[in-house]
Amino acid sequence: MIYIFDGAMGTMLHNAGLPTGACPESWNIENPAAITQIHKSYIDNGADIIETNTFGANRIKLSHYGLQEEVSSLNIAAVNAARAACNPNTKVAGSVGPTGKLIAPLGDLTFDHAYEVFLEQITALHQAGVDMILIETIIDIQEMRAALLAAKAVTNKPIICQMSFEADGRTVTGTDPVTAAIILEAMGADIIGANCSLGPAQLLTIVEKLASATKCPISIQPNAGMPKLINNQTIFPMSADEMGTWAVKLAQAGARYIGGCCGTTPNHIKAIKEAIKNLTLPALPPLPQLHKTTALTSRSKTIYLGASYPTTIIGERINPTGRKQLAADIKAGEFMSVKKEALEQLRAGAQILDVNMGVPGINQAAAMQQAIEELSMLVDAPLVIDTTDSAALEAGLKAYPGRALINSVSAEPERLEAFLPLAKKYGAAILCLPIAPGGVPSTATERLHIIRQIIEAALCAGLRPQDFVLDALVLTAAADAKAGAEVLTTLKLYREQLGYPTTMGLSNVSFGLPRRDIINATFCAMAIASGLDAPILNPYDPLMQDTLAASAALLGYDANGRSFSMQYAPNNSPVETRSTEEPKDIVSQIRRTVLSGEKEAIIPLVEQALRDGISSITITEEGLTLAMNEVGIAFGSGRCFLPQVLLSAETMRAAFITIKKILPAHTVTSLGTVVLATVKGDIHDLGKNIVAALLENSGFTVIDLGKDVSTETIVEAAAIHKADIIGLCALMTTTMTQIDLTITALKTAGSTAKVLVGGAVLTPEYAVQAGADAYAQNGVEAVQVAKNLL
Amino acid sequence: MPIYNPALKPLSINEIKRYSGLDKYADFPSHLLDQACTESYILAQPQATWQIYDYDTNKATIMGPHPLTLQAPKIIHYLSQAVQIAVIALTIGPKLEEQVSEYFSKGEYTSGLLLDAAGTTAVEVAADQVCELIKKQASQQGYLTLPRFSPGYGQWDITVQPSILDLANAHEIDLIATESCMLLPRKSITAVIGFTANQCDALICYSYQDTTCPQCPQINCLARKD
């Protein structure tokens, strides 16, 4: 059976005389007869379900018209106007559209505020007697989650969730149909679909993808083609007959609710009805690979866990336990190190990230919310919320725009009671940990028994078979000789008797033993062969990386070992880029090291040279300075580039610091004092900083006054420091004239220092006109020009 | 329009190289570039806001609450077929530039330069993401959109920045202009996007080309594309 929705409301309202700029929902009260007439025309032309004129009847949208206090009355009036048009078999769907704002951290609307806004509207629709709730045209999965949660809180009536996708197959905030379907089905949506934004041709693929990912019926309401602007009017060009033709294809792809969105009319609905009237639909193909498979998602990515999929690595490093710096950062509300760990673990091969905010003495709920918000903006890997604190769990689940894994749910009554309802409410998967009151089970059989208890309780709480990941419970081999073997047996039992995906915190096994990396990697290989699907581990461990790569090749997840070969074949070892011709004398080696910018390598060389009795002056002049001169020449001829120049300068600086450390009395004769400044009004200082770095490392004494420096300060500093050169920088046309003013002021004050100018907008001609002594177009040239000036 | 904080899409290492003045093929330690890229993801906090206004082509005026009449010939020509204008303000916040300063003060010049370049890349990537969203929204009403055009392009004087920020409601993202019309935080951008009813003609496209690197008088610019 295919149910037919109605078509566009806005188009019909304007045709009925709604003034441009007026609130469409205001007619529910002011002109209900017109609303009823529109509904009736859709019903007369075949609509089985009509949508209330309440798309924008939420508090935020209505506030644009000063109607924010009329949410209830406008929604109730809309339902009454719809009901007045109905036949006995017609159903009324309460339309709930977006707020028009994005939820934090994508925007500035809080999740709780969005939830309250939807709750208010959906309560009114429910109480007014709609048959179902239709949440539609949503572009942000977080907004859909807030609306769906609100709907579930209000009513047991069917809830339809329709997202709007773009031509690239994703919502504008990045969610693909498969990911959306997995998130929404897990949260309890009854019907999942798409509307608006695209025409039926573009939505056909979306229907196919939805059908591949969910058992829920699919609804689809396309626009009447892609819009065109004709005579300043937005026109949707698709004819009713064309829409009918496409409706057949949409139905064959899996759609069971079909209607129209922008630009569609009663004629389009009539054509759809006619086209599918005698359609015999083939049974939908069974969902592939979803049996005993658990999907986790971020906002934009889905990862399946299970025996049919390659081993998935869950990175364990976002965990403050035993890590003082990370714990201190989290405690300080500073999440830079958390973000860094996330990026680096993904780079090292993790596909899912475990997030633990277990720092004693902090508000873990606030920390978890912030961590989840920050990470969901940074990475597309699904997240595991790892906590024993139910408030922190709810904060994390609420903030997460995806389907998370809860780590963990044991068979302890208080944990089952607190965590299972949250998993159900937010559509999360659960990591089942075989621990029960009375202690830690030591045998595989006991673990299986406890896991069965957890699954039974979870199913009773409304969770589904695709919501489970089973932990094998890794104990320490050093304390229990059978610990490792028992885990392997547990994994086999799980696979044979339950079949759900498996995981475990792998590195516990090696606690207290030397060379933990060997134990961990070996254990990992054994566990994968015994049925481990998603180990929780340290992805930085090179031995573990090798083991995982080899395991993938051996278990057939790396066809013909191709990836393994590419990574490990001898001819792919890193190419040695350094010259093999090492200079014999150490001063030449110092020179070469500065040239190649090897900061770490210069320190032992300088130390060795001083031990060998080479004077600091010789090191400076024949090693360091000579090298920097060569770098300057190479830069001038285009053979090397600014970052390489700066690497050499850093290397030279490291050499100077080393000399000074060993010979505190060592002094280098300054080539002269340069007072540097970015002129008043200009806040750009990158170029000036580069000039300062290069001058300093070329033997000048640099007095850096910073950016946005007043003329008076520059004149005063020039006198105080007896400047030989004054370097002035301006980046923008709006501040360039400050160069002239400063030079004039310097001359008026009697300064005899040479003035060197530069900056993006300056030219040699401008420098002359402003009265400068010299111009340099970049930092390297500035060094040479400064030397020439003196 | 609401505040939109785009989640940064991947940054191009080649763009970071370009903004730092490094030749694409130069032999340079890749870990330093990776580090700059990673730090940029961590430190950049993209925030954007924009408003859409009618555009009076006859008066070259953006019809905001405080109408802005454009003066520079190239932007006027560029928008000569626009019927609406999106005025955009975007920043990645101050944290990244603070870290750049920190690097220079510690003598880690290269890291400072590369992070600055990664920050510039991040601003451009975030701006492209915002423009993509605006383009999609405009297309739903049948409009086509022109590439973004910023103060400073094609002799459009940056003294217009305060007016552009006002039109974009940039105070909502704490983006301001200094007295000398520079944006604070520095790693920020303002721009306009013209909405047209039809594909713009070749002359308009040419006028946009006229604002790109090969036409720019800043011939010594590190990031110049030739």
mmCIF file of C-alpha atoms in Angstrom, chain A residues 433-717:
data_model
loop_
_atom_site.group_PDB
_atom_site.id
_atom_site.type_symbol
_atom_site.label_atom_id
_atom_site.label_comp_id
_atom_site.label_asym_id
_atom_site.label_seq_id
_atom_site.Cartn_x
_atom_site.Cartn_y
_atom_site.Cartn_z
ATOM 1 C CA LEU A 433 30.303 -5.534 30.029
ATOM 2 C CA PRO A 434 30.017 -8.922 31.755
ATOM 3 C CA ILE A 435 30.230 -7.734 35.323
ATOM 4 C CA ALA A 436 27.464 -8.521 37.791
ATOM 5 C CA PRO A 437 26.869 -8.000 41.478
ATOM 6 C CA GLY A 438 29.127 -10.365 43.341
ATOM 7 C CA GLY A 439 32.308 -9.809 41.439
ATOM 8 C CA VAL A 440 34.188 -10.195 38.204
ATOM 9 C CA PRO A 441 33.515 -13.467 36.392
ATOM 10 C CA SER A 442 36.671 -15.398 35.720
ATOM 11 C CA THR A 443 35.403 -17.929 33.199
ATOM 12 C CA ALA A 444 34.023 -17.529 29.706
ATOM 13 C CA THR A 445 30.860 -19.390 30.617
ATOM 14 C CA GLU A 446 30.132 -17.035 33.472
ATOM 15 C CA ARG A 447 30.691 -14.049 31.187
ATOM 16 C CA LEU A 448 28.338 -15.413 28.579
ATOM 17 C CA HIS A 449 25.712 -15.913 31.253
ATOM 18 C CA ILE A 450 25.995 -12.322 32.454
ATOM 19 C CA ILE A 451 25.950 -10.965 28.922
ATOM 20 C CA ARG A 452 22.703 -12.825 28.317
ATOM 21 C CA GLN A 453 21.239 -11.084 31.381
ATOM 22 C CA ILE A 454 22.263 -7.671 30.070
ATOM 23 C CA ILE A 455 20.823 -8.356 26.624
ATOM 24 C CA GLU A 456 17.564 -9.567 28.090
ATOM 25 C CA ALA A 457 17.246 -6.449 30.237
ATOM 26 C CA ALA A 458 18.121 -4.243 27.275
ATOM 27 C CA LEU A 459 15.541 -5.859 25.017
ATOM 28 C CA CYS A 460 12.966 -5.391 27.762
ATOM 29 C CA ALA A 461 13.938 -1.711 27.904
ATOM 30 C CA GLY A 462 13.175 -1.405 24.199
ATOM 31 C CA LEU A 463 16.601 -1.796 22.679
ATOM 32 C CA ARG A 464 17.047 -3.866 19.535
ATOM 33 C CA PRO A 465 19.464 -6.626 18.543
ATOM 34 C CA GLN A 466 21.414 -4.117 16.435
ATOM 35 C CA ASP A 467 22.170 -2.074 19.554
ATOM 36 C CA PHE A 468 24.715 -4.390 21.167
ATOM 37 C CA VAL A 469 28.487 -4.661 21.272
ATOM 38 C CA LEU A 470 29.816 -7.323 23.634
ATOM 39 C CA ASP A 471 32.922 -6.877 25.763
ATOM 40 C CA ALA A 472 35.018 -9.959 26.470
ATOM 41 C CA LEU A 473 36.399 -8.479 29.732
ATOM 42 C CA VAL A 474 40.166 -8.490 29.639
ATOM 43 C CA LEU A 475 41.915 -9.192 32.935
ATOM 44 C CA THR A 476 45.609 -9.008 33.704
ATOM 45 C CA ALA A 477 47.717 -11.950 32.607
ATOM 46 C CA ALA A 478 50.335 -11.197 35.247
ATOM 47 C CA ALA A 479 47.739 -11.747 37.971
ATOM 48 C CA ASP A 480 45.866 -14.637 36.407
ATOM 49 C CA ALA A 481 47.647 -17.089 34.153
ATOM 50 C CA LYS A 482 44.417 -18.008 32.382
ATOM 51 C CA ALA A 483 43.246 -14.444 31.794
ATOM 52 C CA GLY A 484 44.275 -14.317 28.140
ATOM 53 C CA ALA A 485 42.991 -17.744 27.234
ATOM 54 C CA GLU A 486 39.670 -17.102 28.940
ATOM 55 C CA VAL A 487 39.143 -13.970 26.871
ATOM 56 C CA LEU A 488 39.763 -15.903 23.677
ATOM 57 C CA THR A 489 37.247 -18.527 24.746
ATOM 58 C CA THR A 490 34.756 -15.806 25.630
ATOM 59 C CA LEU A 491 35.072 -14.271 22.182
ATOM 60 C CA LYS A 492 34.461 -17.633 20.549
ATOM 61 C CA LEU A 493 31.415 -18.279 22.716
ATOM 62 C CA TYR A 494 30.008 -14.836 21.929
ATOM 63 C CA ARG A 495 30.438 -15.462 18.229
ATOM 64 C CA GLU A 496 28.981 -18.961 18.285
ATOM 65 C CA GLN A 497 26.082 -18.408 20.622
ATOM 66 C CA LEU A 498 25.124 -14.748 20.220
ATOM 67 C CA GLY A 499 26.746 -13.365 17.097
ATOM 68 C CA TYR A 500 26.777 -9.713 18.124
ATOM 69 C CA PRO A 501 29.869 -7.571 17.448
ATOM 70 C CA THR A 502 32.601 -7.751 20.060
ATOM 71 C CA THR A 503 35.066 -5.386 21.660
ATOM 72 C CA MET A 504 37.486 -5.191 24.586
ATOM 73 C CA GLY A 505 40.016 -2.909 26.221
ATOM 74 C CA LEU A 506 42.964 -4.842 24.996
ATOM 75 C CA SER A 507 45.940 -3.454 26.871
ATOM 76 C CA ASN A 508 44.723 -4.486 30.349
ATOM 77 C CA VAL A 509 46.140 -7.919 29.607
ATOM 78 C CA SER A 510 49.766 -6.764 29.762
ATOM 79 C CA PHE A 511 49.595 -4.705 32.937
ATOM 80 C CA GLY A 512 52.620 -5.401 35.118
ATOM 81 C CA LEU A 513 54.606 -7.143 32.400
ATOM 82 C CA PRO A 514 57.675 -5.873 30.511
ATOM 83 C CA ARG A 515 57.438 -5.090 26.790
ATOM 84 C CA ARG A 516 53.722 -4.597 26.975
ATOM 85 C CA ASP A 517 53.692 -3.781 23.283
ATOM 86 C CA ILE A 518 54.672 -7.351 22.390
ATOM 87 C CA ILE A 519 52.045 -8.865 24.676
ATOM 88 C CA ASN A 520 49.344 -6.466 23.452
ATOM 89 C CA ALA A 521 50.034 -6.996 19.762
ATOM 90 C CA THR A 522 50.213 -10.767 20.099
ATOM 91 C CA PHE A 523 47.035 -10.850 22.124
ATOM 92 C CA CYS A 524 45.328 -8.625 19.566
ATOM 93 C CA ALA A 525 46.155 -11.026 16.731
ATOM 94 C CA MET A 526 44.871 -13.984 18.751
ATOM 95 C CA ALA A 527 41.699 -12.147 19.724
ATOM 96 C CA ILE A 528 40.905 -11.077 16.177
ATOM 97 C CA ALA A 529 41.206 -14.683 15.082
ATOM 98 C CA SER A 530 38.850 -15.649 17.924
ATOM 99 C CA GLY A 531 36.173 -13.178 16.912
ATOM 100 C CA LEU A 532 37.172 -9.712 18.122
ATOM 101 C CA ASP A 533 35.628 -7.042 15.889
ATOM 102 C CA ALA A 534 36.516 -3.704 17.480
ATOM 103 C CA PRO A 535 39.487 -3.599 19.855
ATOM 104 C CA ILE A 536 39.867 -0.593 22.098
ATOM 105 C CA LEU A 537 43.577 0.156 21.980
ATOM 106 C CA ASN A 538 46.398 2.649 21.687
ATOM 107 C CA PRO A 539 46.607 3.266 17.944
ATOM 108 C CA TYR A 540 50.043 4.902 18.217
ATOM 109 C CA ASP A 541 51.726 1.590 19.075
ATOM 110 C CA PRO A 542 53.785 0.669 15.973
ATOM 111 C CA LEU A 543 53.811 -3.035 16.751
ATOM 112 C CA MET A 544 50.046 -2.965 17.085
ATOM 113 C CA GLN A 545 49.769 -1.163 13.747
ATOM 114 C CA ASP A 546 51.892 -3.868 12.140
ATOM 115 C CA THR A 547 49.788 -6.601 13.719
ATOM 116 C CA LEU A 548 46.521 -5.055 12.583
ATOM 117 C CA ALA A 549 47.798 -4.602 9.042
ATOM 118 C CA ALA A 550 48.991 -8.214 8.931
ATOM 119 C CA SER A 551 45.730 -9.472 10.441
ATOM 120 C CA ALA A 552 43.690 -7.639 7.811
ATOM 121 C CA ALA A 553 45.741 -9.302 5.087
ATOM 122 C CA LEU A 554 45.489 -12.762 6.674
ATOM 123 C CA LEU A 555 41.748 -12.591 7.311
ATOM 124 C CA GLY A 556 40.869 -11.416 3.824
ATOM 125 C CA TYR A 557 40.014 -7.782 4.561
ATOM 126 C CA ASP A 558 42.959 -6.585 2.494
ATOM 127 C CA ALA A 559 42.522 -8.160 -0.923
ATOM 128 C CA ASN A 560 45.695 -10.003 -1.919
ATOM 129 C CA GLY A 561 47.522 -8.146 0.824
ATOM 130 C CA ARG A 562 47.639 -5.110 -1.412
ATOM 131 C CA SER A 563 47.542 -2.446 1.288
ATOM 132 C CA PHE A 564 49.996 -4.442 3.347
ATOM 133 C CA SER A 565 52.358 -4.686 0.398
ATOM 134 C CA MET A 566 52.135 -0.993 -0.337
ATOM 135 C CA GLN A 567 52.947 -0.171 3.245
ATOM 136 C CA TYR A 568 55.618 -2.735 3.957
ATOM 137 C CA ALA A 569 57.351 -3.598 0.679
ATOM 138 C CA PRO A 570 61.085 -2.834 0.994
ATOM 139 C CA ASN A 571 61.139 -0.436 -1.947
ATOM 140 C CA ASN A 572 58.602 1.733 -0.120
ATOM 141 C CA SER A 573 60.824 2.448 2.831
ATOM 142 C CA PRO A 574 61.280 6.151 3.437
ATOM 143 C CA VAL A 575 63.634 7.700 0.944
ATOM 144 C CA GLU A 576 66.772 9.090 2.465
ATOM 145 C CA THR A 577 66.734 12.687 1.426
ATOM 146 C CA ARG A 578 69.752 13.905 3.245
ATOM 147 C CA SER A 579 72.960 14.140 1.374
ATOM 148 C CA THR A 580 75.165 11.150 1.990
ATOM 149 C CA GLU A 581 78.235 13.247 1.535
ATOM 150 C CA GLU A 582 79.025 14.371 5.050
ATOM 151 C CA PRO A 583 81.602 17.149 5.174
ATOM 152 C CA LYS A 584 84.691 16.075 7.036
ATOM 153 C CA ASP A 585 85.418 19.111 9.191
ATOM 154 C CA ILE A 586 82.937 20.054 11.867
ATOM 155 C CA VAL A 587 82.600 23.729 10.907
ATOM 156 C CA SER A 588 81.542 22.644 7.438
ATOM 157 C CA GLN A 589 79.084 20.250 9.026
ATOM 158 C CA ILE A 590 77.676 23.143 11.049
ATOM 159 C CA ARG A 591 77.377 25.207 7.901
ATOM 160 C CA ARG A 592 75.613 22.377 6.085
ATOM 161 C CA THR A 593 73.258 21.774 9.016
ATOM 162 C CA VAL A 594 72.177 25.421 9.046
ATOM 163 C CA LEU A 595 71.648 25.238 5.308
ATOM 164 C CA SER A 596 69.393 22.210 5.669
ATOM 165 C CA GLY A 597 67.606 23.696 8.696
ATOM 166 C CA GLU A 598 68.176 20.763 11.053
ATOM 167 C CA LYS A 599 67.631 22.457 14.389
ATOM 168 C CA GLU A 600 68.026 19.368 16.544
ATOM 169 C CA ALA A 601 71.218 18.290 14.769
ATOM 170 C CA ILE A 602 73.058 21.593 15.242
ATOM 171 C CA ILE A 603 73.297 21.412 19.032
ATOM 172 C CA PRO A 604 75.579 18.345 19.325
ATOM 173 C CA LEU A 605 77.680 19.653 16.453
ATOM 174 C CA VAL A 606 78.272 22.988 18.162
ATOM 175 C CA GLU A 607 78.996 21.241 21.449
ATOM 176 C CA GLN A 608 81.494 18.976 19.687
ATOM 177 C CA ALA A 609 83.154 21.906 17.912
ATOM 178 C CA LEU A 610 83.648 23.772 21.182
ATOM 179 C CA ARG A 611 85.026 20.624 22.810
ATOM 180 C CA ASP A 612 87.445 20.338 19.899
ATOM 181 C CA GLY A 613 88.737 23.784 20.738
ATOM 182 C CA ILE A 614 87.246 25.627 17.820
ATOM 183 C CA SER A 615 86.530 29.194 18.830
ATOM 184 C CA SER A 616 83.017 30.519 18.993
ATOM 185 C CA ILE A 617 84.002 33.242 16.548
ATOM 186 C CA THR A 618 85.113 30.667 13.994
ATOM 187 C CA ILE A 619 81.883 28.694 14.472
ATOM 188 C CA THR A 620 79.855 31.877 14.069
ATOM 189 C CA GLU A 621 81.625 33.383 11.103
ATOM 190 C CA GLU A 622 82.707 30.344 9.110
ATOM 191 C CA GLY A 623 79.787 28.089 9.977
ATOM 192 C CA LEU A 624 76.654 29.965 10.905
ATOM 193 C CA THR A 625 76.953 33.316 9.155
ATOM 194 C CA LEU A 626 78.337 31.825 5.983
ATOM 195 C CA ALA A 627 75.406 29.427 5.870
ATOM 196 C CA MET A 628 72.844 32.176 6.357
ATOM 197 C CA ASN A 629 74.502 34.188 3.585
ATOM 198 C CA GLU A 630 74.149 31.187 1.286
ATOM 199 C CA VAL A 631 70.522 30.773 2.316
ATOM 200 C CA GLY A 632 69.919 34.420 1.470
ATOM 201 C CA ILE A 633 71.466 34.000 -1.950
ATOM 202 C CA ALA A 634 69.446 30.834 -2.595
ATOM 203 C CA PHE A 635 66.260 32.652 -1.582
ATOM 204 C CA GLY A 636 67.078 35.582 -3.851
ATOM 205 C CA SER A 637 67.579 33.280 -6.798
ATOM 206 C CA GLY A 638 64.387 31.321 -6.125
ATOM 207 C CA ARG A 639 66.164 28.117 -5.111
ATOM 208 C CA CYS A 640 64.747 28.129 -1.613
ATOM 209 C CA PHE A 641 61.664 29.575 0.016
ATOM 210 C CA LEU A 642 60.705 31.518 3.100
ATOM 211 C CA PRO A 643 59.837 28.564 5.375
ATOM 212 C CA GLN A 644 63.232 27.056 4.571
ATOM 213 C CA VAL A 645 64.941 30.369 5.352
ATOM 214 C CA LEU A 646 63.196 30.425 8.714
ATOM 215 C CA LEU A 647 64.205 26.835 9.448
ATOM 216 C CA SER A 648 67.809 27.883 8.869
ATOM 217 C CA ALA A 649 67.328 30.919 11.091
ATOM 218 C CA GLU A 650 65.903 28.706 13.840
ATOM 219 C CA THR A 651 68.865 26.385 13.478
ATOM 220 C CA MET A 652 71.229 29.311 13.755
ATOM 221 C CA ARG A 653 69.388 30.506 16.846
ATOM 222 C CA ALA A 654 69.724 27.075 18.425
ATOM 223 C CA ALA A 655 73.467 27.231 17.690
ATOM 224 C CA PHE A 656 73.804 30.678 19.325
ATOM 225 C CA ILE A 657 71.905 29.504 22.403
ATOM 226 C CA THR A 658 74.183 26.478 22.667
ATOM 227 C CA ILE A 659 77.313 28.600 22.436
ATOM 228 C CA LYS A 660 75.953 30.992 25.061
ATOM 229 C CA LYS A 661 75.090 28.105 27.362
ATOM 230 C CA ILE A 662 78.594 26.639 27.186
ATOM 231 C CA LEU A 663 80.443 29.954 27.080
ATOM 232 C CA PRO A 664 78.325 32.446 29.054
ATOM 233 C CA ALA A 665 80.942 35.125 28.535
ATOM 234 C CA HIS A 666 80.779 34.745 24.784
ATOM 235 C CA THR A 667 79.601 37.858 23.060
ATOM 236 C CA VAL A 668 79.070 38.540 19.421
ATOM 237 C CA THR A 669 79.745 41.996 18.166
ATOM 238 C CA SER A 670 76.462 43.503 17.090
ATOM 239 C CA LEU A 671 76.257 44.713 13.511
ATOM 240 C CA GLY A 672 74.002 47.509 14.726
ATOM 241 C CA THR A 673 70.768 48.260 16.537
ATOM 242 C CA VAL A 674 67.508 48.073 14.618
ATOM 243 C CA VAL A 675 64.280 49.421 16.079
ATOM 244 C CA LEU A 676 61.397 47.631 14.353
ATOM 245 C CA ALA A 677 57.699 48.449 14.352
ATOM 246 C CA THR A 678 54.491 47.948 12.467
ATOM 247 C CA VAL A 679 53.073 51.442 12.238
ATOM 248 C CA LYS A 680 50.081 52.876 14.054
ATOM 249 C CA GLY A 681 46.729 51.490 13.032
ATOM 250 C CA ASP A 682 48.232 48.366 11.490
ATOM 251 C CA ILE A 683 47.693 45.155 13.380
ATOM 252 C CA HIS A 684 49.543 42.814 11.049
ATOM 253 C CA ASP A 685 52.910 41.702 12.324
ATOM 254 C CA LEU A 686 53.814 38.453 10.625
ATOM 255 C CA GLY A 687 56.137 40.116 8.106
ATOM 256 C CA LYS A 688 57.704 42.314 10.772
ATOM 257 C CA ASN A 689 58.258 39.250 12.972
ATOM 258 C CA ILE A 690 60.028 37.485 10.121
ATOM 259 C CA VAL A 691 62.266 40.502 9.527
ATOM 260 C CA ALA A 692 63.066 40.630 13.244
ATOM 261 C CA ALA A 693 63.948 36.934 13.298
ATOM 262 C CA LEU A 694 66.255 37.179 10.322
ATOM 263 C CA LEU A 695 67.975 40.381 11.458
ATOM 264 C CA GLU A 696 68.539 38.986 14.916
ATOM 265 C CA ASN A 697 70.069 35.814 13.581
ATOM 266 C CA SER A 698 72.260 37.780 11.222
ATOM 267 C CA GLY A 699 73.979 39.669 14.027
ATOM 268 C CA PHE A 700 71.833 42.729 14.544
ATOM 269 C CA THR A 701 70.444 43.860 17.876
ATOM 270 C CA VAL A 702 66.709 44.102 17.351
ATOM 271 C CA ILE A 703 64.354 46.194 19.446
ATOM 272 C CA ASP A 704 60.920 44.967 18.385
ATOM 273 C CA LEU A 705 58.236 47.485 19.355
ATOM 274 C CA GLY A 706 55.423 45.275 18.059
ATOM 275 C CA LYS A 707 52.390 46.279 16.012
ATOM 276 C CA ASP A 708 50.104 49.291 15.970
ATOM 277 C CA VAL A 709 52.931 51.460 17.312
ATOM 278 C CA SER A 710 52.491 55.227 17.558
ATOM 279 C CA THR A 711 54.887 57.656 15.941
ATOM 280 C CA GLU A 712 55.815 59.045 19.359
ATOM 281 C CA THR A 713 56.795 55.609 20.669
ATOM 282 C CA ILE A 714 58.994 54.936 17.650
ATOM 283 C CA VAL A 715 60.753 58.319 17.909
ATOM 284 C CA GLU A 716 61.328 57.807 21.612
ATOM 285 C CA ALA A 717 62.645 54.234 21.176
#
